[in-house]
Coordinates of C-alpha atoms in Angstrom, one line a residue:
Chain A
M1 CA 116.5 167.2 93.2
A2 CA 116.2 167.5 89.5
L3 CA 117.8 164.8 87.2
E4 CA 119.9 167.7 85.8
D5 CA 121.5 168.2 89.2
I6 CA 122.3 164.7 89.7
I7 CA 124.1 164.1 86.4
K8 CA 126.6 167.1 86.9
P9 CA 130.2 166.1 85.8
E10 CA 131.3 166.7 89.5
N11 CA 128.8 164.1 90.7
L12 CA 130.4 161.5 88.5
V13 CA 131.6 158.7 90.5
Y14 CA 132.1 155.8 87.9
K15 CA 132.2 155.6 84.2
K16 CA 133.3 153.1 81.8
P17 CA 136.9 153.8 80.4
D18 CA 137.0 155.8 77.2
I19 CA 138.9 153.0 75.3
M20 CA 136.3 150.6 76.0
N21 CA 134.3 151.1 72.8
D22 CA 130.3 150.4 72.2
N23 CA 130.8 147.3 70.3
A24 CA 128.5 144.5 71.7
M25 CA 130.5 141.9 73.4
H26 CA 130.1 138.2 72.4
Y27 CA 130.6 137.0 75.8
C28 CA 127.9 135.0 77.6
P29 CA 126.1 136.5 80.7
G30 CA 128.1 135.9 83.6
C31 CA 131.4 135.4 81.9
S32 CA 134.5 136.8 83.6
H33 CA 136.0 138.1 80.6
G34 CA 134.0 141.3 80.3
V35 CA 135.0 142.1 84.0
V36 CA 138.8 141.7 83.4
H37 CA 138.6 143.4 79.8
K38 CA 137.2 146.5 81.6
L39 CA 139.9 146.4 84.5
I40 CA 142.7 146.4 81.6
A41 CA 141.1 149.3 79.8
E42 CA 140.7 151.1 83.2
V43 CA 144.4 150.5 84.2
I44 CA 145.9 151.3 80.7
E45 CA 144.0 154.7 80.8
E46 CA 144.8 155.5 84.2
M47 CA 148.5 154.8 83.6
G48 CA 148.3 157.1 80.4
L49 CA 149.2 154.3 78.4
V50 CA 146.7 154.3 75.6
E51 CA 149.2 155.3 73.0
D52 CA 152.0 153.0 74.1
S53 CA 150.2 149.7 74.5
I54 CA 150.3 146.8 72.3
G55 CA 148.2 143.8 73.3
I56 CA 148.2 140.1 72.0
T57 CA 144.9 138.2 72.0
P58 CA 144.8 134.4 72.0
V59 CA 142.7 131.9 70.2
G60 CA 139.6 131.0 72.3
C61 CA 136.8 133.1 73.6
A62 CA 139.2 136.1 74.0
V63 CA 140.1 136.1 70.4
F64 CA 137.9 139.1 69.8
A65 CA 139.3 141.2 72.7
Y66 CA 140.8 143.4 70.1
N67 CA 137.1 144.4 69.2
Y68 CA 136.5 146.0 72.5
I69 CA 139.6 148.0 73.8
D70 CA 140.7 150.7 71.4
I71 CA 144.5 150.1 71.4
D72 CA 146.6 148.3 68.9
W73 CA 146.5 144.7 68.9
E74 CA 148.1 141.3 67.3
E75 CA 146.2 138.2 67.1
A76 CA 148.3 135.2 67.8
A77 CA 148.0 131.5 66.6
H78 CA 146.9 129.3 69.4
G79 CA 149.1 129.5 72.3
R80 CA 151.8 131.6 70.8
A81 CA 151.0 134.8 72.3
P82 CA 154.1 134.9 74.6
A83 CA 156.2 134.2 71.5
L84 CA 154.7 137.4 69.9
A85 CA 155.0 139.5 73.1
T86 CA 158.6 138.5 73.3
A87 CA 159.5 140.0 69.9
I88 CA 157.3 142.9 70.1
K89 CA 158.9 143.7 73.5
R90 CA 162.4 143.3 72.4
L91 CA 161.8 145.2 69.3
R92 CA 159.5 148.2 71.1
P93 CA 161.1 148.2 74.7
N94 CA 159.4 151.2 75.6
K95 CA 155.7 149.8 75.1
L96 CA 153.6 148.0 77.4
V97 CA 153.3 144.5 76.0
F98 CA 150.6 142.2 77.4
T99 CA 149.1 138.9 76.2
Y100 CA 145.5 137.9 77.0
Q101 CA 144.9 134.0 77.3
G102 CA 142.9 131.5 78.5
D103 CA 143.6 128.1 80.1
G104 CA 143.7 126.0 76.9
D105 CA 145.7 128.6 75.1
L106 CA 148.3 129.1 77.7
S107 CA 148.6 126.0 79.6
A108 CA 148.0 123.4 76.9
I109 CA 149.0 124.3 73.3
G110 CA 151.0 127.1 74.5
T111 CA 152.9 125.5 77.4
A112 CA 156.4 125.8 75.9
E113 CA 155.9 129.3 74.7
T114 CA 154.6 130.3 78.2
I115 CA 157.3 128.7 80.2
H116 CA 160.1 130.0 78.1
A117 CA 158.9 133.6 77.8
C118 CA 158.6 133.7 81.6
N119 CA 162.0 131.8 82.0
R120 CA 163.7 134.5 79.8
G121 CA 162.3 137.1 82.0
E122 CA 160.6 139.0 79.2
S123 CA 159.2 142.3 80.5
I124 CA 155.9 141.4 79.6
A125 CA 152.4 140.8 81.3
I126 CA 150.5 137.6 80.8
I127 CA 146.7 138.0 81.7
F128 CA 145.5 134.3 82.2
I129 CA 141.9 133.7 82.5
N130 CA 141.5 130.1 84.2
N131 CA 137.9 128.7 83.8
G132 CA 138.9 125.2 83.7
I133 CA 137.1 124.7 80.3
Y134 CA 137.4 125.2 76.7
G135 CA 134.7 127.9 76.0
M136 CA 134.5 128.8 72.3
T137 CA 134.9 125.3 70.9
G138 CA 132.1 124.3 73.1
G139 CA 133.0 123.1 76.4
Q140 CA 135.9 120.5 76.1
M141 CA 138.5 119.5 78.8
A142 CA 141.2 121.9 79.6
P143 CA 144.4 121.0 81.3
T144 CA 143.0 122.9 84.4
T145 CA 139.8 120.9 84.3
L146 CA 139.1 119.6 87.8
E147 CA 139.1 115.9 88.4
G148 CA 135.6 114.5 88.2
I149 CA 134.2 117.4 86.0
K150 CA 132.2 116.5 83.0
T151 CA 133.0 118.1 79.6
A152 CA 132.4 117.4 76.0
T153 CA 135.7 115.3 75.8
C154 CA 135.3 113.9 79.4
P155 CA 131.7 113.2 79.2
Y156 CA 132.1 110.9 82.4
G157 CA 134.1 113.1 84.3
R158 CA 137.8 113.9 84.1
D159 CA 139.5 110.7 85.2
V160 CA 143.4 111.4 86.0
K161 CA 144.3 107.9 84.9
L162 CA 143.2 108.8 81.4
N163 CA 143.7 112.5 81.4
G164 CA 146.2 113.5 84.0
Y165 CA 145.8 115.8 86.8
P166 CA 144.6 119.5 86.7
L167 CA 147.6 121.6 85.8
K168 CA 148.4 124.2 88.0
I169 CA 150.7 126.1 85.7
T170 CA 151.0 129.3 87.8
N171 CA 152.6 127.2 90.4
L172 CA 155.1 126.1 87.8
L173 CA 155.7 129.7 86.6
K174 CA 156.4 131.0 90.1
E175 CA 159.2 128.8 90.5
L176 CA 161.0 130.1 87.3
E177 CA 163.8 132.7 88.1
G178 CA 162.8 134.8 85.3
T179 CA 159.0 135.8 86.7
R180 CA 159.0 138.8 89.0
F181 CA 155.2 138.8 89.8
V182 CA 152.8 135.9 90.0
T183 CA 149.6 136.0 91.3
R184 CA 146.3 134.3 91.4
Q185 CA 143.1 136.4 91.7
S186 CA 139.3 136.4 90.7
V187 CA 136.7 138.6 89.8
H188 CA 133.6 137.1 91.5
T189 CA 133.1 140.0 94.3
A190 CA 133.5 143.7 94.4
A191 CA 136.5 143.2 96.6
A192 CA 138.0 140.7 94.3
V193 CA 137.6 143.1 91.4
R194 CA 139.6 145.6 93.2
K195 CA 142.5 143.0 94.0
T196 CA 142.4 142.0 90.3
K197 CA 142.8 145.4 89.1
K198 CA 145.7 146.0 91.8
A199 CA 147.3 143.2 90.5
I200 CA 147.0 144.1 86.8
R201 CA 148.3 147.6 87.7
K202 CA 151.4 146.1 89.3
A203 CA 152.0 143.8 86.6
F204 CA 151.8 146.5 83.8
E205 CA 154.1 148.9 86.2
N206 CA 156.8 146.0 86.5
C207 CA 156.8 145.9 82.3
L208 CA 157.9 149.5 82.3
D209 CA 160.3 150.3 85.0
G210 CA 163.4 148.6 83.2
K211 CA 164.0 146.1 85.9
G212 CA 162.9 143.2 83.6
G213 CA 161.1 139.9 84.8
A214 CA 157.9 138.4 83.5
N215 CA 154.6 139.0 85.2
V216 CA 151.5 136.7 85.3
V217 CA 147.9 137.4 86.7
E218 CA 146.0 134.5 86.6
V219 CA 142.3 135.2 87.1
V220 CA 140.3 132.0 88.3
S221 CA 137.0 132.8 86.3
T222 CA 133.6 131.3 85.6
C223 CA 132.2 129.8 82.2
S224 CA 128.5 129.8 83.1
S225 CA 127.7 128.3 79.6
G226 CA 130.6 125.7 79.7
W227 CA 129.7 124.8 83.2
K228 CA 126.0 124.8 82.4
M229 CA 125.0 127.0 85.4
T230 CA 123.5 130.3 86.0
P231 CA 126.1 133.2 86.6
A232 CA 125.2 133.3 90.3
K233 CA 125.7 129.6 90.9
A234 CA 128.9 129.6 88.8
N235 CA 130.4 132.0 91.2
K236 CA 129.4 129.9 94.2
W237 CA 130.7 126.7 92.6
M238 CA 134.1 128.5 91.7
E239 CA 134.3 129.5 95.4
E240 CA 133.6 125.9 96.6
N241 CA 135.5 124.0 94.0
M242 CA 138.0 126.1 91.9
F243 CA 139.5 128.0 94.9
P244 CA 140.6 125.0 96.9
A245 CA 142.3 123.9 93.8
Y246 CA 143.5 127.2 92.7
P247 CA 144.0 129.1 95.9
L248 CA 144.1 132.9 95.4
G249 CA 146.9 135.3 96.3
D250 CA 150.5 136.2 95.3
L251 CA 152.4 133.3 94.5
R252 CA 155.7 135.4 93.7
D253 CA 156.8 139.1 94.3
R254 CA 160.3 139.1 93.6
D255 CA 160.4 142.9 94.7
A256 CA 158.8 142.1 98.2
N257 CA 161.0 138.8 98.6
I258 CA 158.0 136.6 98.3
Chain B
M1 CA 184.7 152.8 46.6
S2 CA 186.4 149.5 45.8
E3 CA 184.4 146.4 46.8
E4 CA 185.4 144.2 49.5
V5 CA 185.7 140.6 48.3
K6 CA 185.3 138.1 51.3
L7 CA 185.4 134.4 51.5
M8 CA 182.6 132.9 53.6
K9 CA 179.8 130.2 53.9
G10 CA 176.4 130.9 52.3
N11 CA 174.9 130.5 55.9
E12 CA 177.3 133.4 57.1
A13 CA 176.4 135.4 54.0
I14 CA 172.9 135.5 55.1
A15 CA 173.9 136.6 58.6
H16 CA 176.0 139.4 57.5
A17 CA 173.6 140.6 54.7
A18 CA 170.9 140.5 57.3
I19 CA 172.7 143.1 59.5
R20 CA 173.8 145.1 56.6
C21 CA 170.4 145.5 55.0
G22 CA 168.7 147.0 58.2
C23 CA 167.2 143.9 59.7
D24 CA 165.6 144.7 63.0
G25 CA 165.5 141.2 64.5
Y26 CA 166.3 137.6 63.8
F27 CA 164.6 134.6 65.6
G28 CA 165.9 131.2 65.1
Y29 CA 166.7 127.7 66.4
P30 CA 169.7 125.6 65.7
I31 CA 169.3 123.0 63.1
T32 CA 172.0 121.5 60.8
P33 CA 172.7 122.5 57.9
Q34 CA 171.9 126.3 58.7
S35 CA 173.1 126.9 62.3
E36 CA 175.9 129.1 61.1
V37 CA 173.1 131.9 60.6
L38 CA 172.3 132.1 64.2
E39 CA 175.9 131.4 65.4
T40 CA 177.3 134.2 63.2
L41 CA 174.8 136.7 64.3
M42 CA 175.5 135.9 67.8
E43 CA 179.2 136.0 67.4
V44 CA 178.9 139.4 65.5
E45 CA 176.5 140.8 68.3
P46 CA 174.6 143.3 66.0
W47 CA 172.6 144.6 68.7
K48 CA 175.7 146.6 70.0
T49 CA 176.0 148.2 66.6
T50 CA 172.7 148.5 64.3
G51 CA 170.6 147.5 67.3
M52 CA 169.4 144.5 65.6
V53 CA 167.6 141.9 68.0
V54 CA 168.9 138.4 67.7
L55 CA 167.1 135.7 70.0
Q56 CA 167.4 132.0 70.1
A57 CA 163.8 130.6 70.7
E58 CA 162.9 127.7 72.4
S59 CA 161.5 125.9 69.0
E60 CA 161.0 126.8 65.4
V61 CA 157.2 127.2 66.3
S62 CA 158.2 130.0 68.8
A63 CA 160.7 131.7 66.5
I64 CA 158.2 131.8 63.4
N65 CA 155.6 133.3 65.8
M66 CA 158.2 135.7 67.0
V67 CA 158.7 136.8 63.5
Y68 CA 154.8 137.2 63.3
G69 CA 154.9 139.5 66.4
G70 CA 157.8 141.5 65.2
A71 CA 156.4 142.0 61.6
G72 CA 153.1 142.9 63.0
C73 CA 154.8 145.8 64.8
G74 CA 156.3 147.2 61.8
K75 CA 159.7 145.7 62.0
K76 CA 162.0 143.9 59.5
V77 CA 162.4 140.7 60.9
M78 CA 163.5 137.1 59.8
T79 CA 164.1 133.4 60.6
S80 CA 166.0 130.6 59.2
S81 CA 166.0 126.8 59.5
S82 CA 166.2 123.6 57.7
S83 CA 163.7 121.3 56.2
P84 CA 162.2 119.7 59.6
G85 CA 162.4 122.9 61.3
V86 CA 160.6 124.6 58.4
S87 CA 157.8 121.9 58.5
L88 CA 157.3 123.1 62.3
K89 CA 157.2 126.6 60.9
Q90 CA 154.1 126.2 58.6
E91 CA 151.5 127.1 61.2
G92 CA 153.3 130.4 61.5
V93 CA 153.8 130.9 57.7
S94 CA 150.2 130.6 57.1
Y95 CA 149.4 133.0 59.5
L96 CA 151.9 135.6 58.1
A97 CA 150.3 135.2 54.7
G98 CA 146.8 135.4 56.0
A99 CA 147.4 138.5 58.1
E100 CA 149.5 139.8 55.1
L101 CA 152.8 140.5 57.1
P102 CA 156.1 141.2 55.4
A103 CA 158.8 138.8 56.6
L104 CA 161.8 136.6 55.3
I105 CA 162.2 133.0 55.9
V106 CA 165.2 131.0 54.9
N107 CA 165.1 127.2 54.4
V108 CA 168.5 125.4 54.0
M109 CA 167.1 122.3 52.8
R110 CA 168.3 118.8 53.9
G111 CA 167.2 115.3 52.8
G112 CA 163.8 114.1 54.0
P113 CA 161.1 112.8 54.7
G114 CA 161.2 112.8 58.6
L115 CA 164.4 113.3 60.3
G116 CA 166.1 112.3 57.2
T117 CA 169.6 113.2 56.6
I118 CA 171.7 116.5 57.1
Q119 CA 173.0 116.3 53.5
P120 CA 171.6 118.4 50.7
S121 CA 168.4 118.1 49.1
Q122 CA 165.6 120.0 47.1
A123 CA 162.7 118.1 48.3
D124 CA 160.9 120.9 49.9
Y125 CA 160.1 122.5 46.6
F126 CA 156.4 121.3 46.7
Q127 CA 156.1 122.6 50.3
T128 CA 157.6 125.9 49.4
V129 CA 155.7 126.7 46.2
K130 CA 152.4 124.8 46.6
G131 CA 151.6 125.8 50.3
G132 CA 153.1 123.9 53.1
G133 CA 150.8 125.6 55.7
H134 CA 146.9 125.7 55.5
G135 CA 144.9 127.8 53.1
D136 CA 145.1 129.5 49.7
Y137 CA 148.6 131.4 50.0
R138 CA 151.8 132.0 48.2
L139 CA 155.3 132.8 49.3
I140 CA 157.6 134.7 47.2
A141 CA 160.3 132.1 46.6
L142 CA 163.8 132.9 45.9
A143 CA 166.3 130.4 44.9
P144 CA 170.0 131.0 45.2
A145 CA 172.7 129.5 43.5
S146 CA 175.8 130.9 44.9
V147 CA 177.0 132.5 48.2
Q148 CA 176.6 135.7 46.5
E149 CA 173.0 135.2 46.0
M150 CA 172.7 134.2 49.5
A151 CA 173.8 137.7 50.4
D152 CA 171.9 139.4 47.7
F153 CA 168.6 137.7 48.2
V154 CA 168.3 138.9 51.9
G155 CA 167.8 142.4 50.8
L156 CA 165.7 141.5 47.8
G157 CA 163.5 139.1 49.9
F158 CA 162.6 141.9 52.2
D159 CA 162.3 144.4 49.5
L160 CA 159.7 142.2 47.9
A161 CA 158.0 141.1 51.2
F162 CA 157.3 144.7 52.2
K163 CA 156.4 145.9 48.5
Y164 CA 153.7 143.2 48.5
R165 CA 153.0 142.9 52.3
N166 CA 153.8 139.0 51.8
P167 CA 156.2 136.7 53.5
A168 CA 159.2 135.9 51.2
I169 CA 161.4 132.7 51.4
I170 CA 164.9 132.0 50.5
L171 CA 165.0 128.3 49.5
A172 CA 168.5 127.2 49.7
D173 CA 170.0 123.8 50.2
G174 CA 172.9 122.3 52.1
V175 CA 175.3 122.8 49.4
I176 CA 174.6 126.7 49.2
G177 CA 174.6 127.0 52.9
Q178 CA 177.9 125.1 53.7
M179 CA 180.2 126.0 50.6
M180 CA 182.6 128.9 50.8
E181 CA 182.9 131.2 48.1
K182 CA 183.9 134.8 47.3
V183 CA 181.2 137.2 48.0
V184 CA 180.6 141.1 48.0
L185 CA 178.4 141.8 50.9
P186 CA 175.7 144.5 50.5
D187 CA 176.4 148.0 51.5
F188 CA 175.1 148.9 55.0
Q189 CA 171.6 150.2 55.0
P190 CA 170.2 151.8 58.3
R191 CA 167.1 150.3 60.1
M192 CA 164.0 151.8 59.3
T193 CA 163.2 155.0 61.6
E194 CA 159.6 155.1 63.1
E195 CA 158.8 157.8 60.4
E196 CA 159.7 155.4 57.9
I197 CA 157.6 152.7 59.5
A198 CA 154.7 155.0 59.8
E199 CA 154.8 155.6 56.0
K200 CA 155.5 152.2 54.8
C201 CA 153.6 150.1 57.3
P202 CA 150.4 152.3 58.4
W203 CA 148.8 149.1 59.3
A204 CA 151.4 148.2 61.9
A205 CA 150.4 147.5 65.8
V206 CA 152.9 150.1 67.1
G207 CA 150.8 151.9 69.7
K208 CA 147.4 153.5 68.8
P209 CA 147.8 157.4 68.4
K210 CA 144.8 159.5 69.0
N211 CA 144.4 160.4 65.2
R212 CA 143.7 157.0 63.9
E213 CA 141.6 153.9 64.6
R214 CA 143.2 150.9 66.4
N215 CA 145.2 148.7 64.1
V216 CA 144.7 145.0 64.3
I217 CA 147.0 142.1 63.1
T218 CA 144.8 139.1 62.4
S219 CA 143.9 136.5 60.0
L220 CA 140.7 135.7 61.7
E221 CA 137.3 136.5 60.0
L222 CA 134.4 134.7 60.8
Q223 CA 132.0 136.1 58.1
P224 CA 132.6 133.7 55.1
D225 CA 131.5 136.6 52.6
A226 CA 134.2 138.7 54.1
M227 CA 136.6 136.0 54.3
E228 CA 136.1 135.4 50.6
Q229 CA 136.7 138.8 49.9
N230 CA 140.0 138.8 51.7
N231 CA 141.0 135.7 49.7
I232 CA 140.0 137.4 46.6
R233 CA 142.3 140.1 47.5
F234 CA 145.3 137.8 48.1
Q235 CA 144.7 136.3 44.7
E236 CA 144.8 139.6 43.1
K237 CA 148.0 140.5 44.9
Y238 CA 149.5 136.9 43.9
K239 CA 148.3 137.8 40.1
T240 CA 150.2 141.0 40.4
I241 CA 153.3 139.5 41.9
E242 CA 153.2 136.9 39.0
E243 CA 153.4 139.5 36.5
N244 CA 155.8 141.4 37.8
E245 CA 158.5 139.6 39.8
V246 CA 159.6 136.5 37.6
R247 CA 163.2 136.0 37.9
Y248 CA 165.2 133.5 35.8
E249 CA 168.7 133.0 34.2
E250 CA 169.5 131.5 30.9
I251 CA 172.7 129.9 30.2
M252 CA 173.9 128.8 26.6
C253 CA 170.2 128.8 25.5
D254 CA 170.4 130.7 22.2
D255 CA 171.0 127.7 20.0
A256 CA 169.7 125.0 22.4
E257 CA 168.3 121.8 21.0
Y258 CA 167.8 120.4 24.6
L259 CA 167.2 122.3 27.7
L260 CA 167.8 121.7 31.4
V261 CA 165.7 123.3 34.0
A262 CA 167.4 123.4 37.5
F263 CA 167.6 125.8 40.5
G264 CA 169.7 126.4 43.3
S265 CA 173.0 124.0 43.8
S266 CA 171.5 122.0 40.9
A267 CA 171.7 124.7 38.4
R268 CA 175.6 125.0 39.4
I269 CA 176.0 121.4 38.4
C270 CA 174.0 121.7 35.4
Q271 CA 176.1 124.5 34.2
K272 CA 179.3 122.3 34.1
A273 CA 176.9 119.5 32.5
V274 CA 176.0 122.1 29.9
E275 CA 179.8 122.6 29.1
I276 CA 180.6 118.8 29.0
A277 CA 177.7 118.3 26.7
R278 CA 178.8 121.0 24.3
E279 CA 182.5 119.4 24.1
Q280 CA 180.5 116.2 23.1
G281 CA 178.6 118.3 20.4
I282 CA 175.3 118.2 22.1
K283 CA 173.5 121.6 22.0
L284 CA 172.4 121.9 25.7
G285 CA 171.2 124.9 27.5
L286 CA 170.1 125.8 31.0
L287 CA 167.2 127.7 32.3
R288 CA 167.7 128.5 36.0
P289 CA 164.4 129.8 37.8
I290 CA 165.5 132.3 40.3
T291 CA 161.9 132.7 41.6
L292 CA 160.4 129.5 42.1
W293 CA 157.3 131.2 42.8
P294 CA 156.4 133.1 40.8
F295 CA 157.7 130.4 38.3
P296 CA 159.0 131.5 34.9
K297 CA 156.1 129.8 33.0
K298 CA 156.1 132.1 29.9
A299 CA 160.0 131.5 29.5
L300 CA 159.4 127.8 29.5
A301 CA 156.4 127.9 27.2
D302 CA 158.5 129.8 24.8
Y303 CA 161.4 127.5 24.7
A304 CA 158.8 124.7 24.1
N305 CA 158.8 126.1 20.7
K306 CA 162.5 126.1 20.1
V307 CA 163.9 123.0 22.0
K308 CA 163.3 119.2 21.2
A309 CA 162.9 118.2 24.8
M310 CA 163.6 119.3 28.5
L311 CA 165.1 117.9 31.6
S312 CA 164.1 119.1 35.1
V313 CA 167.3 118.2 37.2
E314 CA 166.4 118.4 40.9
L315 CA 167.6 116.8 44.0
N316 CA 164.3 115.3 44.8
A317 CA 161.8 112.5 43.3
G318 CA 160.4 115.0 40.8
Q319 CA 158.7 117.9 42.2
M320 CA 159.4 121.1 39.9
V321 CA 159.2 119.0 36.7
E322 CA 155.2 119.1 37.3
D323 CA 155.4 123.0 36.9
V324 CA 157.7 122.6 34.0
R325 CA 155.1 120.2 32.3
L326 CA 152.4 122.7 33.3
A327 CA 154.2 125.5 31.3
V328 CA 155.1 123.4 28.5
N329 CA 151.8 121.9 28.2
G330 CA 152.6 118.9 26.3
K331 CA 154.5 120.6 23.4
V332 CA 157.9 118.9 24.0
P333 CA 158.9 115.8 26.2
V334 CA 159.8 117.1 29.7
E335 CA 161.5 114.4 31.9
H336 CA 162.9 114.4 35.5
Y337 CA 166.4 113.4 36.7
G338 CA 167.1 113.4 40.5
R339 CA 168.9 112.0 43.4
L340 CA 167.4 111.6 46.6
G341 CA 168.0 111.6 50.4
G342 CA 171.2 113.8 50.5
I343 CA 173.1 112.3 47.3
V344 CA 174.2 114.8 45.1
Y345 CA 174.6 114.1 41.1
T346 CA 177.8 114.8 39.3
P347 CA 178.0 116.8 35.9
D348 CA 178.7 113.6 34.0
E349 CA 175.6 111.8 35.5
I350 CA 173.5 114.6 34.4
V351 CA 174.9 114.5 30.9
E352 CA 174.2 110.8 30.8
A353 CA 170.6 111.4 32.0
V354 CA 170.2 113.9 29.1
K355 CA 171.4 111.2 26.7
N356 CA 169.2 108.4 28.3
K357 CA 165.9 110.3 29.1
I358 CA 165.5 113.1 26.4
M359 CA 167.7 112.4 23.4

């Protein structure tokens, strides 16, 4: 079979979303951000929301998400994305408004904004990348860093007496009456990627049906550079160490009485 | 149409003026002595009439970031607070300036530092005109001296903010916020339509249509040469504002031998002090800066050729006096008179200060 026959449009089974542009990503090899970016772009495109989406980027590695997906964006101060999202959604109720935040942004400096936006039941989606470390600033301890793990600011391992316990903030958020859909997923296997995409789609759909309620999709993620591991080893380490602390699955789904 | 005169507090005038000038959203947090702004809006419920969004945020930090979000999507949005709350907002204010977003901030000042008092003060002058947040930026700062100006400066503040894509601030104090006076509220102006937003704010993140590049609201630029260019652009804009937007009022200045310089509530008290001084044969005048930034430097430099001395009268330990001295550049003596921590001077005290400090 000639190459021309193979690359016919009708044979196309996979392509990158049109709104993912060709800018070279700054993410490290093995990082989960790229996969989650792609899923968001796919869902926006499949739902026909390119002209009706406003994303909010955090401070941290994903600050530059706006360089890769061709929709309108606002870049927030550290932790404040849910406050921006609150205002944008209330002022433009017909738009899809979502934040994209890491664990330092969402569960440390932005804890108040996160909890109160969720508690008010803002019709927004929060995509939460939890890799248990500060990536962009060079591998410091996050609230979600596991006990005993060494980072630049806990070089002898996280000591709960000194630093407190790993913060399972998503477990807190699911208790709030204002949240509608709270789930914890990952993107370390093809099956997990599909599940995460489904979760993002559900969160985005919830934002637009007028029923209200905040939607949180936590993605337990790897940070090969911060963890100082190869991408393959980081995936395995995540399964063995992160998943027991942050078990995957739906934590709250108001529509299904979960 | 005959004008309808109403009696209300300065804080209430801010709220009513916001609704009337087509404000899209107010985000605030209760703090004395400005809580009546949020209280009035919640009582009037403008979302049922003009569609204006009003929200009590969980903190001043969140409120100013809601303002950032709203301004970034092309809406006319504002917040208000008092000194300790405005300190909390400084992060967001710097980001607004850095992302060149139009927005209105109101500070009804109280005595500080720290939790301080709930009584009037003007000790946030430095914070307002010298920065407050991080980075080289300026706020267009309007200082109302009456309830009428509280109402008028909401529309003016928004107009200037949108004209220059820069945050504007109304710097009032507990006297102006709490006192009741006659006021004629501005005429109703509809909120901006989407067509008007598209024309006025082509940079806004409103959802990307097919025919343009994505809009990104950000203050981040990691390349230092590009960031320097951004800063140079900001400074050029600030220079244009300084050339075009200076506002001040002159009271009994024509034949003045001595000049008071005062803003806001202090200017009201100084006006009476001028009357008393003139009854005693002292040729006293008053220059009232209405814009604290841009500051009326040239007007003061001109008066330095006409008067014998100036007294900067402020409810603080001496802040605006530094800008008066810079403008006068040593030509005549410039002294300061102030009361601190929520205590307000009487007109007689000011006349005494004139006699003791500059005559």
